[in-house]
Short mmCIF file of C-alpha atoms in Angstrom, two decimals:
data_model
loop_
_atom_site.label_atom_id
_atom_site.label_comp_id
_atom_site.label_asym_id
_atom_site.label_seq_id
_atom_site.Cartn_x
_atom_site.Cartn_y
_atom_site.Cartn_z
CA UNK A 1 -22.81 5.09 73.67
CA UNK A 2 -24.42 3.47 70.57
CA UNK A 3 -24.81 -0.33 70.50
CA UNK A 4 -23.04 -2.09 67.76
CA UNK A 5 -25.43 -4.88 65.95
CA UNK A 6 -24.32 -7.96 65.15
CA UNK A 7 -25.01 -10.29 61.98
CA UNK A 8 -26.12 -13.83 63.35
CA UNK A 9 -24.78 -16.72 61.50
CA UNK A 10 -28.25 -18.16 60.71
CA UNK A 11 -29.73 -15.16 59.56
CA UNK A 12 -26.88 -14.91 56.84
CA UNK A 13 -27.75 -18.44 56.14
CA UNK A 14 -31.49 -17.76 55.74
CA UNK A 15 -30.78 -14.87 53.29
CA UNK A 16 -27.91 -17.25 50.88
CA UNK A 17 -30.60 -19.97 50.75
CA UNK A 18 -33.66 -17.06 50.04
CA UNK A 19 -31.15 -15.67 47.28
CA UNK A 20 -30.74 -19.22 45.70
CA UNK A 21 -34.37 -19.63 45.79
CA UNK A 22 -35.44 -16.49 44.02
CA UNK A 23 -32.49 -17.20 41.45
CA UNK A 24 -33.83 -20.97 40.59
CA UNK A 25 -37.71 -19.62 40.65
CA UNK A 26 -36.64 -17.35 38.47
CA UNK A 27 -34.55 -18.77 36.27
CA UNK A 28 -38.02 -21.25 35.68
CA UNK A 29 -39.86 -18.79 34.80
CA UNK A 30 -37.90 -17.84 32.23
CA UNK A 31 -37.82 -21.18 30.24
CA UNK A 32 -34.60 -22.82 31.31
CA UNK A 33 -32.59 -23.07 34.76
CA UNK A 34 -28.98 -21.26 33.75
CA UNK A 35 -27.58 -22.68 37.17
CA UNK A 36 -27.44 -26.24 35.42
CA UNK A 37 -26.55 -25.24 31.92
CA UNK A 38 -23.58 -26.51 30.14
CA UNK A 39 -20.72 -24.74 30.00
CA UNK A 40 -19.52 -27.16 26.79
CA UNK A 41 -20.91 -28.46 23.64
CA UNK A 42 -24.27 -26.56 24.43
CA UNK A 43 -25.35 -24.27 21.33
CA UNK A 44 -28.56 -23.33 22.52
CA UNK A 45 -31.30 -25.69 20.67
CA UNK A 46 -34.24 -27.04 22.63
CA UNK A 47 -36.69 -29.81 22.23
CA UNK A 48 -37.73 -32.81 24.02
CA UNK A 49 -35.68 -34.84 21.92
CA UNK A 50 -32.66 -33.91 19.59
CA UNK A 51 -30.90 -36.01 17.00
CA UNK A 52 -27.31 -35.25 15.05
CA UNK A 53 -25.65 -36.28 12.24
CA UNK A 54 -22.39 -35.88 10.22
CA UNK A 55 -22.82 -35.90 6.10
CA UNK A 56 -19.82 -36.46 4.42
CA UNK A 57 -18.67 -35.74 0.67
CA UNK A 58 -17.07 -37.36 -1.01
CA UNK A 59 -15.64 -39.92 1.81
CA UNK A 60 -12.26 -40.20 -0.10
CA UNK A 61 -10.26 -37.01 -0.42
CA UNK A 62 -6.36 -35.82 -0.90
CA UNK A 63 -4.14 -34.29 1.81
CA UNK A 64 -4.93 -30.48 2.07
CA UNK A 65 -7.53 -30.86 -0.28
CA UNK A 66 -11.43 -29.85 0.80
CA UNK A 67 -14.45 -32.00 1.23
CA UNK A 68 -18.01 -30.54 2.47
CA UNK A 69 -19.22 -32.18 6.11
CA UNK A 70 -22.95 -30.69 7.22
CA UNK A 71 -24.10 -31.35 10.60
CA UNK A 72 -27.64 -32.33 10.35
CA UNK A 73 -29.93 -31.27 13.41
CA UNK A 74 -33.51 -32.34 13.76
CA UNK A 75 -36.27 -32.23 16.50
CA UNK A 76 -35.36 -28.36 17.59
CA UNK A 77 -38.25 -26.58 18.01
CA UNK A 78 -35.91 -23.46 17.99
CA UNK A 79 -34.29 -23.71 14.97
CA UNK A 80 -33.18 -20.08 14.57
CA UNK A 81 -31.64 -19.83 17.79
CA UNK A 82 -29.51 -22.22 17.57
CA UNK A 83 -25.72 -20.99 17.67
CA UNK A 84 -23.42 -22.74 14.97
CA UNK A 85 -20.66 -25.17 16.40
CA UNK A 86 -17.29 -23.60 15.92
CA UNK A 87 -14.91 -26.97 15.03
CA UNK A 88 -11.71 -24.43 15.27
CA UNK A 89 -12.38 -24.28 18.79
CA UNK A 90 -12.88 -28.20 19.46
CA UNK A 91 -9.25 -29.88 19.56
CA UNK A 92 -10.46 -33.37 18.15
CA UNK A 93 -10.60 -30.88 14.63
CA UNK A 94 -7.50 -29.34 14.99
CA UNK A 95 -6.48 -32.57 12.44
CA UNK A 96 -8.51 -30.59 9.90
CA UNK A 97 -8.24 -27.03 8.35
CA UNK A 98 -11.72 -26.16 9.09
CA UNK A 99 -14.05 -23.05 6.95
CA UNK A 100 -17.10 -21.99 6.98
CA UNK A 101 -19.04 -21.89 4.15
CA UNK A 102 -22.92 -20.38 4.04
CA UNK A 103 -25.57 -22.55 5.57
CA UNK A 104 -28.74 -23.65 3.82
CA UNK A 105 -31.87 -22.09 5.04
CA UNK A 106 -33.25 -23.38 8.27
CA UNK A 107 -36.53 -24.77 8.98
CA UNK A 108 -39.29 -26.87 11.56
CA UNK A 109 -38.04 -30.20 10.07
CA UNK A 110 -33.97 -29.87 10.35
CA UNK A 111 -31.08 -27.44 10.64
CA UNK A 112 -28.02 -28.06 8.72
CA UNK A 113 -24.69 -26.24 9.13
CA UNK A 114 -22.29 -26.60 6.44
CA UNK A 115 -18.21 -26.88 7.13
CA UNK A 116 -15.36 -27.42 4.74
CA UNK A 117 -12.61 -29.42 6.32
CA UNK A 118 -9.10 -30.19 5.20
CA UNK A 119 -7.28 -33.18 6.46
CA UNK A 120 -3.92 -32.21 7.20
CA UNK A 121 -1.84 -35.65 6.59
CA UNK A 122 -2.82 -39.07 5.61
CA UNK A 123 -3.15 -40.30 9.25
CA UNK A 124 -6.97 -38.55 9.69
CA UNK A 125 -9.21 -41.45 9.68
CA UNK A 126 -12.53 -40.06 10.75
CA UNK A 127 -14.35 -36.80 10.81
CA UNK A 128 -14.82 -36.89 14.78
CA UNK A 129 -17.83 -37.57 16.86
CA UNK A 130 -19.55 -34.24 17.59
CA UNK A 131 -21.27 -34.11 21.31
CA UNK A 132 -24.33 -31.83 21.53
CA UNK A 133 -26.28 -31.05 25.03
CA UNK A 134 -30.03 -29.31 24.69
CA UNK A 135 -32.62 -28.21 26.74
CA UNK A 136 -35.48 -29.78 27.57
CA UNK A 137 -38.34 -28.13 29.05
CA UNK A 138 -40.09 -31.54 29.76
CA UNK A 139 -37.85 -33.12 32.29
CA UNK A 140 -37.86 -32.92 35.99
CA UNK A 141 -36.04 -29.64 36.92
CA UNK A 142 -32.05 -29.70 37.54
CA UNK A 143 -28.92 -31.05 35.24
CA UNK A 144 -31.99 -33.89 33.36
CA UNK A 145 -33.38 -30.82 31.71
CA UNK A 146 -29.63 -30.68 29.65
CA UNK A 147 -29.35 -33.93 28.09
CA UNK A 148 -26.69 -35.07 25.22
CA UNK A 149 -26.94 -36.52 21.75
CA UNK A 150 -24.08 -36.86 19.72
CA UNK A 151 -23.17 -36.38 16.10
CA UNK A 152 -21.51 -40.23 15.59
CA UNK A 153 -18.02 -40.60 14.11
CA UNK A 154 -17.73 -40.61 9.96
CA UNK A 155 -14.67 -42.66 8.26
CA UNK A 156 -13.13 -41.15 5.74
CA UNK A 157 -10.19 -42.00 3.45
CA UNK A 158 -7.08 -39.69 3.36
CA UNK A 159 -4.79 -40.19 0.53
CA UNK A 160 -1.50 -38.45 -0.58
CA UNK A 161 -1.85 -36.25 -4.32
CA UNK A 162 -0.34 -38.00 -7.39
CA UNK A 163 2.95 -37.40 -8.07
CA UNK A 164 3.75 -36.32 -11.65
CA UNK A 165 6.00 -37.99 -13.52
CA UNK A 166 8.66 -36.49 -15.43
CA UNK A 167 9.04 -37.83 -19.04
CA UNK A 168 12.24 -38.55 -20.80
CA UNK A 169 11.86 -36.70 -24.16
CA UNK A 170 15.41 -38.03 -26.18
CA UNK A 171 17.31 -34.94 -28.31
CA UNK A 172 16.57 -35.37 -31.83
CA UNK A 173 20.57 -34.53 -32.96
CA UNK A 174 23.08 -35.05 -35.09
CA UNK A 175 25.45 -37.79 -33.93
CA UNK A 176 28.84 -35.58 -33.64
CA UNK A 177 27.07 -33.12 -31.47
CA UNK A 178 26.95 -35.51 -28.42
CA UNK A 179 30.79 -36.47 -28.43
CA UNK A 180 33.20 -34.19 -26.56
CA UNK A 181 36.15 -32.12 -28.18
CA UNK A 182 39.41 -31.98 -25.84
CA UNK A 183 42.42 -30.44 -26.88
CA UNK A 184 43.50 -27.15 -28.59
CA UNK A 185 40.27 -27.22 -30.84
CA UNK A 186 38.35 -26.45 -27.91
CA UNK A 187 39.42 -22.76 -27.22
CA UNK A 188 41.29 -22.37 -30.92
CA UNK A 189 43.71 -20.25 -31.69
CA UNK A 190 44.06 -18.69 -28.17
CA UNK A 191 42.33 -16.25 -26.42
CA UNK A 192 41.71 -12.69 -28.08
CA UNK A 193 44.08 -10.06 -26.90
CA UNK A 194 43.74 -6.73 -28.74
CA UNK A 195 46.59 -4.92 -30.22
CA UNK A 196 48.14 -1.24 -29.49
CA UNK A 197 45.79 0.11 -32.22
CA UNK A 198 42.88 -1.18 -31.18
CA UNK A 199 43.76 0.76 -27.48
CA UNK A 200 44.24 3.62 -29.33
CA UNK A 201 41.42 3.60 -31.22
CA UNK A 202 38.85 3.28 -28.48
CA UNK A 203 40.73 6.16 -26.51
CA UNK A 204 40.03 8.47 -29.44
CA UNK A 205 36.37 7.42 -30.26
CA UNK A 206 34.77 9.07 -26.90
CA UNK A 207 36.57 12.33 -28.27
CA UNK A 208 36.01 11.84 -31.99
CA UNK A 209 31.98 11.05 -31.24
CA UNK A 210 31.08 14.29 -29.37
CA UNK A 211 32.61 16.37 -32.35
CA UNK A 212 30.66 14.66 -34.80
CA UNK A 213 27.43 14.89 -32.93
CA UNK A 214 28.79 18.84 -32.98
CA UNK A 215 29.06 18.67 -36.64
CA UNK A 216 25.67 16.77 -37.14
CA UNK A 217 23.66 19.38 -34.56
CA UNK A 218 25.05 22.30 -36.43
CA UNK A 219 24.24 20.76 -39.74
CA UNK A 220 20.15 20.14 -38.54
CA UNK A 221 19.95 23.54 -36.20
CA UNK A 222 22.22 26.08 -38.67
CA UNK A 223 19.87 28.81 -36.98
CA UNK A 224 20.56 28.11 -33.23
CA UNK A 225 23.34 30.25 -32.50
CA UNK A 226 22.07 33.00 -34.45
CA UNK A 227 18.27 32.64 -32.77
CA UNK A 228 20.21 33.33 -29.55
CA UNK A 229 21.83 36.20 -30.68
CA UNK A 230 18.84 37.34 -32.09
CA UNK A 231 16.86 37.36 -28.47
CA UNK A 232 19.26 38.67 -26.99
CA UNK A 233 19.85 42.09 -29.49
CA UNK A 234 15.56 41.56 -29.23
CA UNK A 235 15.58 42.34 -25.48
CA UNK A 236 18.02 45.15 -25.61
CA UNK A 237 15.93 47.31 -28.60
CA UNK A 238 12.62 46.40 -26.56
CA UNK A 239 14.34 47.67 -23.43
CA UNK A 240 15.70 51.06 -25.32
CA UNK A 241 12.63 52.08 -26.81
CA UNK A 242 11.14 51.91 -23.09
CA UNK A 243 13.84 54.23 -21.81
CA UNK A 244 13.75 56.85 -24.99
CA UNK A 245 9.50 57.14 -24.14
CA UNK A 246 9.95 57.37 -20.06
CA UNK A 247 10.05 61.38 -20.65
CA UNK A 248 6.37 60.74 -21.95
CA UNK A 249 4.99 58.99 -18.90
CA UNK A 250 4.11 60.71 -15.22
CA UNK A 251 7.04 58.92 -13.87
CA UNK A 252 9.84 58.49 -16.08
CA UNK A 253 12.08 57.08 -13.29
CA UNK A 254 10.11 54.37 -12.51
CA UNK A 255 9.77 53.31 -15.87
CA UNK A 256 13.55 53.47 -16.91
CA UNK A 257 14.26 50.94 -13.56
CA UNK A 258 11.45 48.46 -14.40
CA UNK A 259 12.97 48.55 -18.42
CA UNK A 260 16.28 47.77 -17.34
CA UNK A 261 15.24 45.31 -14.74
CA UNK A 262 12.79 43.49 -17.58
CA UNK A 263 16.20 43.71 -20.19
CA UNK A 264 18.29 41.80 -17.34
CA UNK A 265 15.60 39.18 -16.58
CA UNK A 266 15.34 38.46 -20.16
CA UNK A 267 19.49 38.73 -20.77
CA UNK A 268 20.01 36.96 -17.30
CA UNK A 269 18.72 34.13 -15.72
CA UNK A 270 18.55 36.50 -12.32
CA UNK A 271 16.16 35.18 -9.55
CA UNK A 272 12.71 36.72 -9.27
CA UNK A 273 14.02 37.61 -5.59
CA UNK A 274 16.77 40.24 -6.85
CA UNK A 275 14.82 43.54 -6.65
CA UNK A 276 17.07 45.95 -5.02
CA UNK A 277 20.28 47.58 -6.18
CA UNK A 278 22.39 45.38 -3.98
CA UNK A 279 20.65 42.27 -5.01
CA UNK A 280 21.19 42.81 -8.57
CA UNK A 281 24.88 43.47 -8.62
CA UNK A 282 25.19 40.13 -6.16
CA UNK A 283 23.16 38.28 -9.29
CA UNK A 284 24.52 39.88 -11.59
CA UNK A 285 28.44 38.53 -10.32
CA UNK A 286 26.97 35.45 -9.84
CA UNK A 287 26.34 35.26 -13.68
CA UNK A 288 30.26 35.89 -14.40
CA UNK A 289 29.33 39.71 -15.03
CA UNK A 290 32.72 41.72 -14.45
CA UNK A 291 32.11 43.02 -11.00
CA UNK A 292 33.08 46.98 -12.40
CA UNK A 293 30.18 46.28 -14.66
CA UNK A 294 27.99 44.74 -12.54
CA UNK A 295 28.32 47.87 -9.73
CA UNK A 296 27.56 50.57 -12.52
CA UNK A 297 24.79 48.53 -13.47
CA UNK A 298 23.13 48.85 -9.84
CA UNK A 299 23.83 52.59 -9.90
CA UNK A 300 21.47 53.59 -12.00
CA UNK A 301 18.50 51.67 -9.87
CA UNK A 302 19.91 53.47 -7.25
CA UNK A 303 19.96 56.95 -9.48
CA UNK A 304 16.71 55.77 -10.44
CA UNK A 305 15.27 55.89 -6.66
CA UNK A 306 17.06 59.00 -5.58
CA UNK A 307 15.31 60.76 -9.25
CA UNK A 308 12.03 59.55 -7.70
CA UNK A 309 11.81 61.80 -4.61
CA UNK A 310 13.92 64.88 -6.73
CA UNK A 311 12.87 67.87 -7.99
CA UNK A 312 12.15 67.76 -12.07
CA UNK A 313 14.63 68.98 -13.75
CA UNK A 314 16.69 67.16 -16.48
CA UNK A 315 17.32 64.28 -14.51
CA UNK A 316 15.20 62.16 -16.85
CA UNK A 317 17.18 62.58 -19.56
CA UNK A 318 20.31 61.76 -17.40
CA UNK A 319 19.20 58.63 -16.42
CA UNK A 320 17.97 57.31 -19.89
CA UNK A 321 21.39 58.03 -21.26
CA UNK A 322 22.79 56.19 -18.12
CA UNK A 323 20.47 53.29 -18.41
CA UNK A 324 20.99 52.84 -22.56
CA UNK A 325 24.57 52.85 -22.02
CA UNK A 326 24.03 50.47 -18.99
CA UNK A 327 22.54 47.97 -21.68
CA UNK A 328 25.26 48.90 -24.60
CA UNK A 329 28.02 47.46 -21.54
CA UNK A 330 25.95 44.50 -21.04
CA UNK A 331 25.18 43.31 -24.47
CA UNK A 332 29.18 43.83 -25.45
CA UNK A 333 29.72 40.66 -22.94
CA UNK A 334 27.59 38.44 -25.41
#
């Protein structure tokens, strides 16, 4: 059987107090014992003997207005390590709206951190007294190394802005205008009410407006109609002329379908996704094409893809007479 060991009391006693030591001895030998150091109004500084000041200007300022207050610190002989106080953290400031603004350069002599405070009503009397522990090195170890100074209360005076004072400015007018009218004169002969022709004339203006604007876009664009017409007649000779020289090229068939298809794209507004017989008869409806039309219209892509895997023969000749008098159908719609 093993034999279970037991911690005596005085041994853990021994090794707390031999912890504490080592902490403390060390804690010296670094410069400053941390068991004793504030855990308020300390901001780091060190000397052997510290003083603080408030700086007010100007001592008379308006509600919610700013005025600069620089705490004034001399006798550190760590000036740069000093931490700046943070007034929005100390509740005797919360009477202030408190910024912070850039600090002057520090040096050996002083340190000076600049604030701009706010009084929030008229009943802030005082920029508040400021308490400030440091270390000194000096004194006899424990809580005397961390003694206090204190930045002394400042009076200030608080006053509410200057109202502005409306001025009176008298109207510069005829006598008669200031006296009231009462009676009939006021509204005259009556409210307006308009008569039969007036309703009918502004029931025929809408009407009567858009045929004038007809008359006056005729009258600048004479050419309009016929320009459309023109296109259109344009298309169908371009698209002919490709048919009649398909017999010329190695594959006539191909090049009848893709002259008719370029003649409806350019007659038609069809979709660039209608590609196959079916799809162009569907647009082609869709465009208020009679449907007879419209289905003798997709036969001849369809004769055109049967031609392609044919024997030669005269069935190029066929299908350009089907596909010209596939356009003469379509262009008799315009």
């Amino acid at each position: 059987m093993t034999q279970r060991r037991t911690l005596h009391p005085r041994s853990l006693v021994v090794g707390c107090l031999s912890f504490f030591l080592f902490t403390f001895s060390f804690s010296i030998a670094n410069g400053q014992p941390a068991f004793f150091e504030p855990k308020e109004d300390y901001y780091k500084a060190k000397g052997r003997s510290l003083r603080v000041k408030w700086e007010i200007e100007p001592p008379t300022v308006q509600v919610s207005s700013d005025f600069r207050a620089t705490l004034v610190i001399t006798g550190a002989q760590n000036p740069t390590e000093i931490v700046k106080p943070d007034l929005r953290k100390l509740k005797a400031f919360d009477v202030f709206k408190v910024t912070d603004i850039a600090d002057p350069p520090r040096d050996a002599k002083e340190v000076r951190f600049a604030y701009k405070l706010a009084p929030r009503n008229t009943s802030v009397k005082e920029v508040p007294e400021l308490k400030f522990h440091y270390f000194n090195a000096s004194a006899a170890p424990g809580p005397k190394q961390f003694p206090s100074t204190r930045a002394e209360a400042v009076e200030i005076t608080v006053t509410e802005p200057p109202k502005i004072e409306r001025q009176i400015v008298p109207l510069d007018a005829p006598e008669f205008l200031f006296h009231p009218v009462t009676g009939q004169d006021v509204l005259g002969s009556g409210p307006f009410v308009p008569c039969q022709w007036a309703w009918l004339a502004a029931a025929c203006f809408g009407p009567l407006a858009a045929f004038g604007w007809l008359l006056v876009w005729r009258r600048v664009y004479p050419d309009a109609a016929r320009l459309a017409r023109l296109r259109r007649s344009r298309a169908a000779r371009r698209a002919n002329d490709l048919i009649r020289k398909a017999s010329r090229t190695p594959d006539p068939p191909a090049l009848i379908a893709n002259a008719l298809l370029g003649y409806l794209r350019a007659r038609f507004p069809l979709p660039e996704s209608a590609a196959t017989p079916a799809e162009i008869a569907t647009a082609l409806k869709d465009q208020n094409v009679p449907d007879e039309i419209a289905e003798r219209t997709s036969d001849v892509f369809r004769a055109c893809d049967r031609a392609r895997f044919a024997p030669s023969g005269d069935n190029e000749l066929a299908l350009a007479a089907t596909a010209e008098a596939a356009v003469t159908r379509l262009e008799a719609l315009a």
